[in-house]
Amino acid sequence: MKSTRPAPDLSKPRLTTSAMIASIASEGQRTRPAPFGHALVELARNRPDVIGMTADLGKYTDLHIFAKEFPERTYQMGMAEQLLFGAASGLAAEGFMPFTTTYAVFASRRAYDFIHQTIAEEDRNVKIACALPGLTSGYGPSHQAAEDLALMRAMPNMTVIDPCDAHEIAQVVPAMAAHEGPVYMRLLRGQVPVVLDEYDYKFELGKAKLLRDGKDVLMISSGLMTMRALEAATALADDRIDVAVLHVPTIKPLDAETIVREAGRSGRLVVVAENHTVIGGLGEAVAGLLMRSGVHAPFRQIGLPDEFLDAGALPTLHDRYGISLSEVVRQVKGWLK
Amino acid sequence: MDTATTRLANAPTLAQRAYNIRRNALRMGEVQGQGYIAQALDISDVLAVAYFHAMRYRPEDPTWEERDRFLLSNGHYAIALYAALIEAGIVPEAELETYGSDDSRLPMSGMAAYTPGMEMSGGSLGLGLSIAVGMGLGLKRKNSSSRVYTLFSDGELDEGSVWEAISSASHYKLDNLIGIVDVNNQQADGPSTQVMGFEPLVARLEAFGWFVQRVDGNDLDAVLAAFDAAKTHVEPKPRMIVADTLMGKGVPFLEQREKNHFIRVERHEWQLAIAALDTGRP
């Protein structure tokens, strides 16, 4: 059913669409440039088997930083994502460790069969690093990877990581290399917020970390929503609402022990917040886990709706789809009434 | 032995190798009661030349680093490849009768995880050449003289990813890649010319920058010459052998059978097929 859209009210001030170079940092937020690219360069100095590959998105996935340093270790495969991942499999078969980049939408949709069959099923040591996770682009549904975590989670033998900030991304890169086997990570690019350094945070693959404790609400989050959750916890403290934040950067394998333990502490509303559709991502993973574990906490999800998302300015879209700071705060307060 | 070209005084001829491969495939077909046997029969000559003339490998060490790699992109031809691997001593003869059975190392669709000599998992078509590009790039990084042979079927020419790989191989001058496309003009929904025509195929591949040869895939001498030329060609281009083959080749009543993409062979017909093959035994 085609929906018609009336012409917009031209008298109202409008924000412009944030396209590919969007930064999700709020004003005044500390940032660091291209953490993925720089971390990969560091890793490659000690690991001669590391190579970089992309499908015509080197500049847009911060791989250009690696390419500049190691041009002879970088393969441009052209705008051909299925080839990209098949070739990554072949290079891994020959003993190399490809870090293979594109946008999350293209890896998880267009190239899914290739990743599934040539990388995951064959257990190739390929590290898939994808930009524009969830709603970090105002370009419209073609670039908004709202379901990539659900798709990658459902793939056997795939490790799935959704890091929060620059501090974490820098640690995820060597951790991915240390892990034997296929890994899918969402990456943030350009000027990436730095948040977790203030929490004395150290990334451990497969481990969830309680960044702050609180007795009223347990927010379980991943990726940039952990940054939002921490901001929300601060804001809600003003209303004497005490919020704990459990950061879950590894979506698969899930740190079941920590999640069940924290969610099992009675008296708290459990809210899972993710930059992803509410279908099949961290929220439903946690829900299933809690049900199977007999933990019956009050449970809510913050995430993108099961819709094709609008194009537009990111701040507008984050508000519209409930993942902005003000919307997170509003929803949590509403659930506590 | 490191090379298949080492000749002992009473080593089987290529024609005998091809016959043995066909016979192995028919015996496996009989075990399973069905299978892509018409394809196995049509490609046996190509496999004989590959495994008993062209390729370098060690039967007792299927992952020997200096081997030539062989990718079966058309995973449903596993019955054919197993037949060749058994003849080559890479897969034990005793496992032939386990084809397609529970817990077998010889499943109907090729699996790389547990089958000796199977270098990619098949089933989903059109993947092999992309993997070959990666292997080719990797081999060049290691200054290896090994080659990557990729067998795929004419139906796979429909898949866009195949042409991505064809472009990339040419772009990267992967002269260590030898592709063989089995043009038997049959795919699931009918003759390839009617499903999605790919002619003029040689011209298309040449335009994409490959060195191309087109041969009768069931003429052993022609196939052998093509493999030799593919190896020795001097231009920095990947090499393609377009092999025109006849489905069911070697068993006349199967050659003539209609709807032979996933051929229906009655239980008693397997022995008839073997008998028919035996009358032409070299």
XYZ file of C-alpha atoms in Angstrom:
619
model
C 0.000 0.000 0.000
C 1.718 3.131 -1.182
C 1.472 6.000 1.271
C 1.261 9.496 -0.058
C 3.242 12.222 1.588
C 1.944 15.800 1.462
C 4.388 18.556 0.589
C 6.106 19.780 3.761
C 5.171 23.036 5.484
C 7.802 25.346 4.026
C 7.407 27.942 6.772
C 8.790 25.610 9.452
C 12.547 25.525 10.035
C 14.035 22.211 8.951
C 17.163 20.318 9.761
C 18.881 18.769 6.756
C 19.424 15.126 6.105
C 22.632 13.904 7.624
C 23.977 11.656 4.986
C 26.964 9.403 4.995
C 29.371 11.414 7.087
C 27.094 11.580 10.085
C 28.610 11.721 13.507
C 26.432 10.624 16.366
C 28.357 12.668 18.875
C 26.266 15.244 20.695
C 27.528 18.787 21.121
C 30.423 19.038 23.525
C 30.988 15.289 23.420
C 34.629 14.261 23.434
C 35.542 12.390 20.273
C 38.485 10.662 18.660
C 38.960 10.281 14.890
C 38.730 6.972 13.084
C 39.444 4.580 15.953
C 38.919 1.507 13.789
C 41.383 2.565 11.125
C 44.069 3.524 13.620
C 43.603 0.377 15.672
C 43.942 -1.746 12.559
C 47.210 -0.027 11.670
C 48.535 -0.742 15.177
C 47.496 -4.366 14.954
C 49.015 -4.812 11.525
C 52.439 -3.695 12.704
C 52.720 -6.877 14.773
C 50.594 -9.167 12.644
C 51.952 -9.576 9.111
C 48.970 -11.770 8.240
C 46.504 -8.887 8.623
C 45.149 -7.529 5.373
C 42.406 -5.023 4.638
C 39.647 -5.463 2.081
C 36.716 -3.334 1.053
C 34.010 -3.036 -1.571
C 34.507 0.566 -2.679
C 33.901 1.913 0.838
C 37.443 2.272 2.147
C 37.058 6.002 2.655
C 33.739 5.523 4.406
C 34.744 2.773 6.793
C 37.997 4.355 7.964
C 39.902 1.627 6.148
C 41.587 4.353 4.087
C 43.786 4.998 7.122
C 45.039 1.418 6.980
C 45.308 1.605 3.199
C 47.488 4.699 3.413
C 49.885 2.968 5.797
C 49.803 -0.451 4.147
C 48.797 -0.037 0.508
C 50.360 -3.367 -0.409
C 48.208 -5.094 2.209
C 44.933 -3.600 1.074
C 42.652 -5.075 -1.568
C 40.010 -2.998 -3.273
C 37.386 -5.398 -4.559
C 35.127 -2.817 -6.165
C 31.395 -2.409 -5.521
C 30.938 -6.179 -5.308
C 30.049 -7.336 -1.825
C 29.487 -10.986 -2.614
C 32.886 -11.140 -4.274
C 34.355 -9.261 -1.293
C 33.375 -11.913 1.214
C 34.063 -14.884 -1.048
C 37.530 -13.507 -1.704
C 38.026 -12.887 2.018
C 37.283 -16.572 2.523
C 39.875 -17.484 -0.093
C 42.527 -15.246 1.428
C 41.780 -16.648 4.878
C 42.119 -20.147 3.426
C 45.628 -19.174 2.364
C 46.553 -18.166 5.910
C 45.738 -14.456 6.011
C 43.430 -12.599 8.400
C 41.291 -10.252 6.337
C 39.566 -7.279 7.965
C 36.771 -6.798 5.482
C 34.730 -3.607 5.440
C 31.534 -2.327 3.895
C 28.296 -0.883 5.255
C 26.329 -3.047 7.658
C 23.352 -3.037 5.281
C 25.303 -4.573 2.429
C 27.094 -7.219 4.472
C 23.968 -8.352 6.262
C 21.620 -8.287 3.298
C 23.294 -8.534 -0.090
C 26.202 -10.748 0.976
C 24.531 -12.866 3.650
C 24.750 -16.154 1.759
C 28.431 -15.611 0.991
C 29.254 -14.860 4.618
C 27.134 -17.803 5.756
C 28.543 -20.347 3.344
C 32.097 -19.300 2.562
C 33.073 -17.773 5.911
C 30.904 -19.005 8.788
C 30.290 -22.573 7.617
C 33.876 -22.995 6.505
C 35.110 -21.411 9.742
C 37.377 -18.915 8.039
C 39.292 -16.392 10.131
C 37.634 -13.346 8.552
C 36.851 -10.207 10.549
C 33.888 -8.307 9.166
C 33.762 -4.642 10.204
C 30.762 -2.638 9.084
C 29.892 1.042 9.277
C 26.495 2.742 9.619
C 25.019 0.444 12.231
C 21.313 0.772 12.986
C 20.156 4.362 12.679
C 23.363 6.323 12.197
C 22.546 7.637 8.771
C 19.748 9.895 7.604
C 20.013 8.477 4.130
C 16.993 6.205 4.409
C 16.375 2.462 4.707
C 18.952 1.505 2.094
C 21.684 2.616 4.494
C 20.046 2.066 7.889
C 21.080 -1.380 9.105
C 18.193 -1.923 11.447
C 18.296 -5.723 11.380
C 21.963 -6.658 10.986
C 22.368 -7.948 14.535
C 19.335 -10.200 14.167
C 20.671 -11.628 10.918
C 24.221 -12.120 12.142
C 23.087 -13.541 15.480
C 21.129 -16.197 13.689
C 24.202 -17.319 11.786
C 26.004 -20.245 13.396
C 29.701 -19.808 14.223
C 29.499 -16.023 14.008
C 30.682 -13.823 16.867
C 28.811 -10.501 16.909
C 30.070 -7.276 18.511
C 28.370 -3.882 18.877
C 30.926 -1.555 20.506
C 29.981 1.658 22.284
C 32.701 4.185 21.516
C 36.216 4.960 20.309
C 37.775 3.665 23.519
C 36.120 0.302 23.019
C 36.614 0.033 19.269
C 40.364 0.410 19.779
C 40.275 -2.645 22.059
C 37.838 -4.682 19.994
C 40.162 -4.748 16.988
C 42.994 -6.673 18.684
C 40.447 -8.818 20.543
C 38.896 -9.847 17.238
C 42.340 -10.773 15.956
C 43.054 -12.839 19.046
C 39.832 -14.781 18.546
C 40.038 -17.682 16.112
C 37.094 -17.632 13.750
C 34.627 -15.349 11.991
C 33.601 -12.109 13.716
C 31.099 -9.422 12.740
C 31.560 -6.025 14.342
C 29.596 -2.838 13.913
C 31.919 0.100 13.616
C 31.467 3.811 14.180
C 33.551 5.990 11.945
C 34.794 9.562 11.602
C 34.640 11.525 14.856
C 33.619 8.833 17.318
C 32.539 9.616 20.880
C 34.806 8.698 23.773
C 32.795 7.676 26.812
C 34.006 4.490 28.427
C 37.463 5.688 29.381
C 35.850 7.377 32.366
C 34.555 4.044 33.578
C 37.897 2.342 33.734
C 36.481 0.035 31.073
C 38.289 -2.858 29.469
C 36.694 -4.807 26.620
C 36.546 -8.553 27.027
C 35.035 -10.658 24.265
C 31.874 -12.318 25.489
C 31.637 -10.288 28.684
C 29.000 -7.791 29.782
C 30.147 -5.071 32.164
C 28.132 -3.207 34.786
C 29.219 0.383 34.220
C 27.109 1.780 37.018
C 24.800 0.211 39.537
C 21.333 1.385 40.577
C 18.293 0.024 42.363
C 15.324 1.172 40.274
C 16.115 0.379 36.667
C 18.568 -1.941 34.943
C 19.357 -0.689 31.464
C 20.953 -3.385 29.340
C 22.463 -1.833 26.245
C 24.970 -2.176 23.459
C 26.657 0.082 20.950
C 25.833 3.749 20.991
C 22.806 3.081 23.184
C 25.157 2.462 26.081
C 26.275 6.049 25.696
C 22.593 7.079 25.700
C 21.869 4.852 28.682
C 24.656 6.453 30.693
C 23.384 9.911 29.747
C 19.862 8.849 30.695
C 21.052 7.487 34.027
C 22.560 10.887 34.836
C 19.390 12.703 33.751
C 17.087 10.352 35.647
C 19.162 10.733 38.820
C 17.849 14.290 38.952
C 14.407 12.759 39.373
C 15.794 10.407 42.008
C 15.457 7.451 39.686
C 18.448 5.199 40.255
C 19.574 3.548 37.024
C 22.095 0.761 36.550
C 23.724 0.350 33.158
C 24.931 -3.045 31.934
C 26.936 -2.739 28.739
C 26.699 -5.811 26.513
C 29.041 -5.267 23.590
C 29.164 -8.930 22.597
C 25.742 -9.798 21.241
C 26.856 -13.317 20.436
C 27.930 -15.161 22.483
C 25.820 -13.461 25.100
C 27.204 -13.185 28.644
C 24.290 -15.158 30.015
C 25.667 -15.432 33.533
C 26.030 -11.692 34.083
C 22.751 -10.792 32.408
C 20.731 -13.361 34.352
C 22.386 -12.366 37.609
C 21.781 -8.646 37.166
C 18.269 -8.994 35.764
C 17.460 -11.425 38.531
C 18.060 -8.841 41.222
C 14.491 -8.109 42.169
C 12.770 -4.771 42.340
C 14.222 -3.370 39.129
C 12.603 -2.630 35.800
C 14.719 -4.214 33.066
C 15.012 -2.111 29.911
C 17.015 -3.310 26.931
C 18.116 -0.464 24.686
C 19.607 -1.074 21.262
C 20.294 0.824 18.051
C 18.487 -1.934 16.159
C 14.995 -3.156 15.452
C 13.179 -4.580 18.444
C 12.959 -7.808 16.469
C 15.712 -10.358 16.890
C 18.438 -8.219 18.432
C 19.763 -7.723 21.948
C 16.281 -7.180 23.388
C 14.805 -10.437 22.190
C 18.056 -12.263 22.958
C 17.853 -11.077 26.567
C 14.120 -11.774 26.751
C 14.583 -15.336 25.579
C 17.474 -15.832 27.973
C 15.496 -14.539 30.955
C 12.466 -16.674 30.115
C 14.596 -19.801 29.815
C 16.354 -18.939 33.068
C 13.136 -18.425 34.991
C 13.786 -14.723 35.589
C 10.494 -12.857 35.426
C 11.537 -9.221 35.806
C 9.343 -6.428 34.437
C 10.766 -6.064 30.926
C 10.706 -3.339 28.271
C 12.543 -2.641 25.051
C 13.873 0.551 23.543
C 14.781 0.083 19.917
C 13.838 0.871 16.372
C 10.326 -0.030 15.294
C 9.535 -2.728 12.776
C 9.191 -0.207 9.958
C 11.206 1.197 7.110
C 12.698 4.275 8.721
C 12.438 7.770 7.342
C 15.168 9.743 5.713
C 16.009 13.027 7.424
C 18.255 14.632 10.000
C 19.603 12.195 12.585
C 18.483 14.172 15.639
C 14.952 14.264 14.245
C 15.030 10.559 13.473
C 16.433 9.554 16.830
C 13.591 11.470 18.484
C 10.998 10.044 16.131
C 12.117 6.487 16.697
C 12.656 6.675 20.427
C 16.406 6.367 20.785
C 17.387 9.964 21.539
C 18.328 10.864 25.107
C 15.081 12.730 25.752
C 13.049 9.867 24.356
C 14.908 7.283 26.428
C 14.290 9.336 29.571
C 10.616 9.842 28.654
C 9.994 6.160 28.047
C 11.711 5.005 31.233
C 9.767 7.495 33.341
C 6.555 6.401 31.697
C 7.203 2.748 32.528
C 7.906 3.525 36.139
C 4.583 5.228 36.753
C 54.552 -38.628 -5.414
C 54.286 -34.899 -5.901
C 53.143 -34.706 -9.453
C 50.490 -36.566 -11.343
C 52.611 -36.464 -14.464
C 55.085 -39.016 -13.098
C 54.527 -41.994 -15.343
C 55.106 -45.566 -14.387
C 55.399 -48.149 -17.115
C 51.968 -49.646 -16.536
C 50.137 -46.569 -15.197
C 46.547 -46.271 -16.380
C 45.925 -44.110 -19.412
C 43.799 -41.022 -19.125
C 41.005 -42.878 -20.891
C 41.174 -45.576 -18.246
C 41.167 -42.968 -15.502
C 38.069 -41.369 -16.999
C 36.415 -44.775 -17.230
C 37.233 -45.480 -13.571
C 35.801 -42.135 -12.541
C 32.594 -42.842 -14.441
C 32.356 -46.277 -12.887
C 32.888 -44.920 -9.379
C 30.172 -42.339 -9.969
C 27.692 -44.942 -11.201
C 28.386 -47.126 -8.199
C 27.723 -44.180 -5.898
C 24.554 -43.387 -7.780
C 23.435 -46.924 -7.227
C 24.068 -46.644 -3.474
C 21.991 -43.484 -3.159
C 19.446 -44.464 -5.765
C 19.622 -41.026 -7.339
C 21.973 -38.195 -7.928
C 23.457 -35.818 -10.426
C 24.843 -38.754 -12.344
C 24.384 -37.301 -15.818
C 26.664 -34.417 -14.831
C 29.206 -36.767 -13.276
C 29.353 -38.715 -16.529
C 29.762 -35.566 -18.632
C 32.625 -34.125 -16.546
C 34.668 -37.290 -16.020
C 37.035 -36.529 -18.878
C 37.799 -33.058 -17.495
C 38.386 -34.520 -14.031
C 40.660 -37.215 -15.449
C 42.857 -34.621 -17.119
C 42.812 -32.392 -14.028
C 43.736 -35.062 -11.518
C 45.913 -37.322 -13.643
C 47.743 -34.904 -15.875
C 47.511 -31.260 -14.895
C 47.387 -30.866 -11.141
C 50.084 -31.198 -8.539
C 49.009 -32.830 -5.258
C 49.849 -35.470 -2.658
C 47.049 -38.012 -2.154
C 48.122 -38.762 1.394
C 48.262 -35.050 2.297
C 45.292 -33.239 0.768
C 46.248 -29.929 2.428
C 49.878 -29.973 1.278
C 50.766 -26.283 0.984
C 52.325 -26.602 -2.477
C 49.351 -28.408 -3.989
C 47.235 -26.979 -6.742
C 43.867 -26.061 -5.275
C 40.667 -27.449 -6.807
C 37.402 -25.695 -6.051
C 34.123 -27.408 -6.854
C 31.799 -24.430 -7.234
C 28.958 -26.637 -8.443
C 28.579 -28.570 -5.214
C 26.024 -30.955 -6.670
C 28.830 -32.406 -8.793
C 30.245 -33.828 -5.567
C 29.452 -37.321 -6.819
C 31.808 -36.663 -9.714
C 34.576 -35.173 -7.606
C 34.392 -38.004 -5.078
C 34.737 -40.434 -7.970
C 37.931 -38.657 -9.010
C 39.205 -38.307 -5.429
C 38.717 -42.025 -4.883
C 40.552 -42.813 -8.097
C 43.340 -40.451 -7.011
C 43.641 -42.107 -3.618
C 42.632 -38.977 -1.721
C 39.403 -40.534 -0.466
C 39.549 -44.213 0.547
C 37.774 -46.566 -1.846
C 36.031 -48.203 1.108
C 34.002 -45.041 1.684
C 32.431 -45.094 -1.770
C 29.432 -47.044 -0.550
C 28.759 -44.455 2.177
C 27.888 -41.808 -0.409
C 24.886 -39.772 0.663
C 24.338 -41.737 3.866
C 24.125 -40.635 7.500
C 27.454 -39.664 9.061
C 29.178 -40.084 5.727
C 32.177 -38.007 4.720
C 30.684 -38.022 1.216
C 27.457 -36.007 1.407
C 25.451 -35.268 -1.727
C 26.559 -31.646 -1.727
C 30.274 -30.974 -1.227
C 31.365 -30.025 2.299
C 34.836 -28.661 2.975
C 34.835 -29.283 6.721
C 35.254 -33.038 6.633
C 35.805 -34.364 3.130
C 39.457 -34.814 2.142
C 40.151 -32.959 -1.075
C 36.978 -30.844 -0.940
C 38.207 -27.243 -0.674
C 34.898 -25.385 -0.480
C 31.395 -26.098 0.701
C 29.024 -26.187 -2.231
C 25.284 -26.281 -2.630
C 24.731 -22.574 -3.034
C 25.888 -21.923 -6.559
C 28.083 -19.160 -7.891
C 30.453 -18.907 -4.937
C 33.546 -20.690 -6.197
C 35.145 -18.087 -8.432
C 35.037 -15.445 -5.678
C 36.833 -17.798 -3.340
C 39.279 -18.550 -6.137
C 40.051 -14.847 -6.507
C 40.922 -14.696 -2.815
C 43.070 -17.802 -3.028
C 44.779 -16.472 -6.127
C 45.584 -13.214 -4.374
C 46.827 -15.088 -1.323
C 49.045 -17.381 -3.375
C 50.626 -14.396 -5.080
C 51.288 -12.796 -1.687
C 53.170 -15.937 -0.725
C 55.024 -16.082 -4.074
C 53.593 -19.549 -4.517
C 53.607 -21.300 -7.869
C 50.455 -23.211 -7.011
C 47.367 -22.696 -9.115
C 43.666 -22.573 -8.334
C 41.399 -24.640 -10.555
C 37.694 -23.827 -10.293
C 35.070 -26.054 -11.853
C 31.639 -24.499 -12.255
C 28.564 -25.083 -14.348
C 26.954 -23.092 -17.134
C 23.924 -22.315 -14.971
C 26.217 -20.449 -12.593
C 26.917 -17.950 -15.368
C 23.495 -16.543 -14.454
C 24.768 -15.447 -11.041
C 26.051 -11.879 -10.931
C 28.674 -12.739 -8.363
C 30.358 -14.986 -10.905
C 30.890 -11.975 -13.149
C 32.153 -9.950 -10.191
C 34.822 -12.590 -9.755
C 35.521 -12.745 -13.480
C 36.082 -8.961 -13.467
C 38.235 -9.058 -10.371
C 40.437 -11.917 -11.558
C 41.185 -9.989 -14.686
C 41.689 -6.719 -12.787
C 44.238 -8.395 -10.522
C 45.881 -10.292 -13.422
C 45.413 -13.595 -11.638
C 47.260 -15.800 -14.091
C 47.286 -18.513 -11.418
C 43.556 -19.055 -11.872
C 42.202 -21.655 -14.259
C 38.428 -21.821 -14.512
C 36.566 -24.649 -16.198
C 32.918 -24.108 -17.062
C 30.906 -27.209 -17.862
C 28.634 -26.225 -20.721
C 26.189 -29.106 -20.859
C 23.327 -26.745 -21.635
C 21.132 -28.041 -18.845
C 20.028 -26.409 -15.652
C 17.157 -26.978 -13.262
C 14.435 -25.365 -15.322
C 15.619 -26.506 -18.727
C 18.274 -25.905 -21.354
C 20.486 -23.013 -20.387
C 19.949 -21.388 -23.769
C 16.269 -21.108 -22.893
C 16.629 -20.157 -19.219
C 19.214 -17.385 -19.619
C 21.355 -17.471 -22.729
C 25.028 -16.766 -22.203
C 26.343 -16.872 -25.736
C 28.570 -15.665 -27.196
C 30.398 -16.983 -24.144
C 33.949 -16.968 -25.423
C 33.579 -13.374 -26.616
C 32.084 -12.325 -23.282
C 34.898 -13.891 -21.296
C 37.553 -12.492 -23.595
C 35.998 -9.049 -23.258
C 36.353 -9.465 -19.495
C 40.076 -10.014 -19.994
C 40.497 -13.777 -19.743
C 42.434 -16.133 -21.974
C 39.698 -18.425 -23.215
C 39.669 -21.810 -24.920
C 36.561 -23.680 -25.959
C 36.787 -27.419 -26.390
C 34.731 -30.556 -26.642
C 34.792 -31.514 -22.991
C 34.472 -35.185 -23.811
C 37.471 -35.272 -26.173
C 40.353 -36.213 -23.898
C 43.058 -35.042 -26.275
C 41.410 -31.656 -26.716
C 40.873 -31.280 -22.983
C 44.478 -32.190 -22.277
C 45.759 -29.674 -24.803
C 43.528 -27.005 -23.252
C 44.810 -27.655 -19.740
C 48.392 -27.510 -21.006
C 47.801 -24.258 -22.849
C 46.015 -22.807 -19.814
C 49.111 -23.482 -17.736
C 51.676 -22.220 -20.197
C 49.906 -19.170 -21.617
C 52.170 -16.173 -21.105
C 49.781 -13.234 -20.806
C 49.106 -12.025 -17.244
C 45.461 -13.065 -17.469
C 43.307 -15.636 -15.771
C 42.459 -18.667 -17.931
C 39.105 -20.172 -18.769
C 38.377 -23.489 -20.395
C 34.857 -23.645 -21.777
C 34.060 -27.336 -22.003
C 31.090 -28.386 -24.102
C 29.925 -31.703 -22.686
C 27.198 -34.276 -23.190
C 25.129 -35.172 -20.133
C 25.254 -38.873 -19.406
C 28.342 -39.346 -21.588
C 29.487 -42.963 -21.657
C 26.078 -44.544 -21.014
C 24.045 -44.232 -24.226
C 20.604 -44.683 -22.674
C 21.364 -41.925 -20.167
C 22.780 -39.649 -22.865
C 19.403 -39.861 -24.560
C 17.233 -39.503 -21.470
C 15.130 -36.381 -21.214
C 14.906 -34.281 -18.042
C 18.331 -35.387 -16.999
C 19.283 -32.462 -14.733
C 18.397 -34.560 -11.705
C 18.048 -37.776 -13.555
C 15.637 -40.499 -12.709
C 17.368 -43.882 -12.833
C 15.361 -46.942 -11.834
C 16.914 -49.320 -9.352
C 17.651 -52.017 -11.917
C 19.028 -49.509 -14.388
C 22.201 -48.786 -12.414
C 23.622 -52.197 -13.277
C 22.490 -51.724 -16.869
C 24.333 -48.413 -16.903
C 27.501 -49.985 -15.578
C 27.206 -52.742 -18.155
C 26.736 -50.180 -20.907
C 29.785 -48.271 -19.686
C 31.805 -51.470 -19.555
C 31.158 -52.213 -23.221
C 33.157 -49.106 -24.022
C 35.889 -49.866 -21.506
C 39.311 -48.679 -22.723
